[in-house]
Amino acid sequence: MELHDVWFVLIAVLWIGYFFLEGFDFGVGVLTKLLARNRTEKRVLINTIGPVWDGNEVWLLTAGGATFAAFPEWYATLFSGFYLPLLIILVCLIVRGVAFEYRAKRPEENWQRNWEEAIFWSSLIPAFLWGVAFGNIVRGVKIDADMEYVGNFWNLLNVYSILGGLVTLTLFTFHGTVFTALKTVGDIRTRARDLAVKLGLGTALLALAFLIWTQVDKGDGWSLVAMLIAAVALVGAIGAIRIGREGWSFALSGVAIAAAVAMLFLTLFPNVMPSSLDPAWNLTVTNASSSPYTLKIMTWCAAIATPLVLLYQSWTYWVFRKRIGTQHIADAAH
């Protein structure tokens, strides 16, 4: 296996890690409207992800940086062609981070309500747009012989990519609902379980439609295996949360996300960004990659840094592993 193939796999792993981790905290952000009944319950939801949300975003930064260094042509075409949706995602992530930090800085109800509104929308919009973006990457976009995107924003809004956006939005919300049930106690935990079952059924229908469409259009034997794993894991997650096994349900929903993302990358390889104009103009792991020397240096750096990142992030989750409920929220609003 060549180094550019290795880095394609590593970038896929980074996106799997990002969607697994950021997926549930996007979902929790959406739940601040769907599940929370009052200000205290919103604070419970926010506190479940408070210690970890910023660490989860490290995976996105690493995936973007790795793409820039390992596949500069892919990075350039992707970020220029998808400029507007990626800019919207970036603005949402900035607003979301500020909202988490500033929500409790002042005691006024309007101040806190506005930041909570920002948390909801800045969680929902990226959760949808990531599916739209990856749907277009897999489907193929208008790339010319110079490796440049020659379409426009409206070309990115098609039935397949919008279905992909609905899948990521519902899947992340389901994942977040299971995480909420795993991390809370009392009435909010019970309602999270019930909501997860309802969300899970809708998510399963959308996800199966999207994955089957992808398999029929682009798939092979390996992607079929990944699709089946994703489907079985998602159904298992719904069944587990229904009987109150939150830990198993969260693990299985994570497997479903991982297998679904793996399937998308399997349908891409050896392409990284197909051209809908001419297959000869596809960006591949070969024509979009950096030099072997650059990839070699990156491999050594990744081998040293990755275990350290995994260790400190695992330690963070271990430290903040306990459940919380409304009884743990202080009466003071500020």
CSV table of N, CA, C and O in Angstrom, one decimal, residues 132-172:
chain,number,residue,atom,x,y,z
A,132,VAL,N,-25.0,17.1,3.4
A,132,VAL,CA,-25.0,17.7,2.0
A,132,VAL,C,-23.7,17.7,1.4
A,132,VAL,O,-23.5,17.3,0.2
A,133,ALA,N,-22.6,18.1,2.1
A,133,ALA,CA,-21.3,18.2,1.6
A,133,ALA,C,-20.8,16.8,1.2
A,133,ALA,O,-20.3,16.6,0.0
A,134,PHE,N,-20.9,15.8,2.1
A,134,PHE,CA,-20.4,14.5,1.7
A,134,PHE,C,-21.3,13.8,0.7
A,134,PHE,O,-20.7,13.0,-0.1
A,135,GLY,N,-22.6,14.1,0.6
A,135,GLY,CA,-23.4,13.6,-0.4
A,135,GLY,C,-22.9,14.0,-1.8
A,135,GLY,O,-22.8,13.2,-2.7
A,136,ASN,N,-22.5,15.3,-1.9
A,136,ASN,CA,-22.0,15.8,-3.2
A,136,ASN,C,-20.6,15.2,-3.5
A,136,ASN,O,-20.3,15.0,-4.7
A,137,ILE,N,-19.8,15.0,-2.5
A,137,ILE,CA,-18.4,14.5,-2.7
A,137,ILE,C,-18.6,13.1,-3.3
A,137,ILE,O,-17.9,12.7,-4.3
A,138,VAL,N,-19.5,12.3,-2.7
A,138,VAL,CA,-19.6,10.9,-3.2
A,138,VAL,C,-20.3,10.9,-4.6
A,138,VAL,O,-19.9,10.1,-5.5
A,139,ARG,N,-21.3,11.7,-4.8
A,139,ARG,CA,-22.1,11.8,-6.0
A,139,ARG,C,-21.3,12.3,-7.2
A,139,ARG,O,-21.4,11.8,-8.3
A,140,GLY,N,-20.3,13.2,-6.9
A,140,GLY,CA,-19.6,13.8,-7.9
A,140,GLY,C,-20.1,15.2,-8.2
A,140,GLY,O,-21.3,15.5,-8.2
A,141,VAL,N,-19.1,16.1,-8.5
A,141,VAL,CA,-19.5,17.5,-8.8
A,141,VAL,C,-18.8,17.9,-10.1
A,141,VAL,O,-18.0,17.2,-10.6
A,142,LYS,N,-19.1,19.2,-10.5
A,142,LYS,CA,-18.6,19.7,-11.8
A,142,LYS,C,-17.1,20.1,-11.7
A,142,LYS,O,-16.8,21.2,-11.3
A,143,ILE,N,-16.2,19.2,-11.9
A,143,ILE,CA,-14.8,19.5,-11.9
A,143,ILE,C,-14.2,19.4,-13.3
A,143,ILE,O,-14.5,18.4,-14.1
A,144,ASP,N,-13.5,20.4,-13.7
A,144,ASP,CA,-13.0,20.4,-15.1
A,144,ASP,C,-11.6,19.8,-15.2
A,144,ASP,O,-11.0,19.2,-14.2
A,145,ALA,N,-10.9,19.9,-16.3
A,145,ALA,CA,-9.6,19.3,-16.6
A,145,ALA,C,-8.5,19.9,-15.8
A,145,ALA,O,-7.5,19.3,-15.6
A,146,ASP,N,-8.8,21.1,-15.3
A,146,ASP,CA,-7.8,21.8,-14.4
A,146,ASP,C,-8.0,21.6,-12.9
A,146,ASP,O,-7.4,22.3,-12.1
A,147,MET,N,-8.8,20.6,-12.6
A,147,MET,CA,-9.1,20.2,-11.2
A,147,MET,C,-9.8,21.4,-10.5
A,147,MET,O,-9.7,21.5,-9.3
A,148,GLU,N,-10.6,22.1,-11.2
A,148,GLU,CA,-11.3,23.3,-10.6
A,148,GLU,C,-12.8,23.0,-10.6
A,148,GLU,O,-13.3,22.5,-11.6
A,149,TYR,N,-13.5,23.4,-9.6
A,149,TYR,CA,-15.0,23.3,-9.5
A,149,TYR,C,-15.6,24.4,-10.4
A,149,TYR,O,-15.3,25.6,-10.2
A,150,VAL,N,-16.4,24.0,-11.3
A,150,VAL,CA,-17.0,25.0,-12.3
A,150,VAL,C,-18.5,25.1,-12.1
A,150,VAL,O,-19.2,25.7,-12.9
A,151,GLY,N,-19.1,24.5,-11.1
A,151,GLY,CA,-20.5,24.6,-10.8
A,151,GLY,C,-20.8,25.8,-9.9
A,151,GLY,O,-19.9,26.7,-9.8
A,152,ASN,N,-22.0,25.8,-9.3
A,152,ASN,CA,-22.3,26.9,-8.4
A,152,ASN,C,-23.0,26.3,-7.2
A,152,ASN,O,-23.1,25.1,-7.1
A,153,PHE,N,-23.4,27.2,-6.3
A,153,PHE,CA,-24.0,26.7,-5.0
A,153,PHE,C,-25.2,25.9,-5.2
A,153,PHE,O,-25.4,24.8,-4.6
A,154,TRP,N,-26.0,26.2,-6.2
A,154,TRP,CA,-27.3,25.5,-6.4
A,154,TRP,C,-27.1,24.1,-6.9
A,154,TRP,O,-28.0,23.3,-6.8
A,155,ASN,N,-26.0,23.9,-7.6
A,155,ASN,CA,-25.7,22.5,-8.1
A,155,ASN,C,-25.5,21.6,-6.9
A,155,ASN,O,-25.6,20.3,-7.1
A,156,LEU,N,-25.1,22.1,-5.7
A,156,LEU,CA,-24.9,21.3,-4.6
A,156,LEU,C,-26.2,20.8,-3.9
A,156,LEU,O,-26.2,19.9,-3.1
A,157,LEU,N,-27.3,21.5,-4.2
A,157,LEU,CA,-28.6,21.2,-3.6
A,157,LEU,C,-29.4,20.3,-4.6
A,157,LEU,O,-30.1,20.7,-5.5
A,158,ASN,N,-29.2,19.0,-4.4
A,158,ASN,CA,-29.9,18.0,-5.2
A,158,ASN,C,-30.5,17.0,-4.3
A,158,ASN,O,-30.3,17.0,-3.1
A,159,VAL,N,-31.4,16.1,-4.9
A,159,VAL,CA,-32.1,15.2,-4.0
A,159,VAL,C,-31.2,14.3,-3.2
A,159,VAL,O,-31.4,14.1,-2.0
A,160,TYR,N,-30.2,13.8,-3.8
A,160,TYR,CA,-29.3,12.9,-3.1
A,160,TYR,C,-28.6,13.6,-1.9
A,160,TYR,O,-28.5,13.0,-0.8
A,161,SER,N,-28.0,14.7,-2.2
A,161,SER,CA,-27.3,15.4,-1.1
A,161,SER,C,-28.2,15.9,0.0
A,161,SER,O,-27.8,15.9,1.2
A,162,ILE,N,-29.4,16.4,-0.4
A,162,ILE,CA,-30.3,16.8,0.7
A,162,ILE,C,-30.8,15.6,1.5
A,162,ILE,O,-30.9,15.7,2.8
A,163,LEU,N,-31.0,14.5,0.9
A,163,LEU,CA,-31.2,13.2,1.7
A,163,LEU,C,-30.1,12.9,2.6
A,163,LEU,O,-30.3,12.6,3.8
A,164,GLY,N,-28.8,13.1,2.1
A,164,GLY,CA,-27.7,12.9,3.0
A,164,GLY,C,-27.7,13.9,4.1
A,164,GLY,O,-27.3,13.5,5.3
A,165,GLY,N,-28.1,15.1,3.9
A,165,GLY,CA,-28.2,16.1,5.0
A,165,GLY,C,-29.2,15.7,6.0
A,165,GLY,O,-29.0,15.8,7.3
A,166,LEU,N,-30.4,15.2,5.6
A,166,LEU,CA,-31.4,14.7,6.5
A,166,LEU,C,-30.9,13.5,7.3
A,166,LEU,O,-31.2,13.4,8.5
A,167,VAL,N,-30.1,12.7,6.7
A,167,VAL,CA,-29.6,11.5,7.4
A,167,VAL,C,-28.6,11.9,8.5
A,167,VAL,O,-28.8,11.5,9.6
A,168,THR,N,-27.7,12.8,8.2
A,168,THR,CA,-26.7,13.2,9.2
A,168,THR,C,-27.5,14.0,10.3
A,168,THR,O,-27.1,13.8,11.5
A,169,LEU,N,-28.4,14.8,10.0
A,169,LEU,CA,-29.1,15.6,11.0
A,169,LEU,C,-29.9,14.6,12.0
A,169,LEU,O,-29.8,14.7,13.2
A,170,THR,N,-30.7,13.7,11.4
A,170,THR,CA,-31.4,12.8,12.3
A,170,THR,C,-30.5,11.8,13.0
A,170,THR,O,-30.8,11.5,14.2
A,171,LEU,N,-29.5,11.3,12.3
A,171,LEU,CA,-28.6,10.3,12.9
A,171,LEU,C,-27.8,11.0,14.1
A,171,LEU,O,-27.7,10.4,15.2
A,172,PHE,N,-27.3,12.2,13.9
A,172,PHE,CA,-26.6,12.9,15.0
A,172,PHE,C,-27.6,13.2,16.1
A,172,PHE,O,-27.2,13.1,17.3
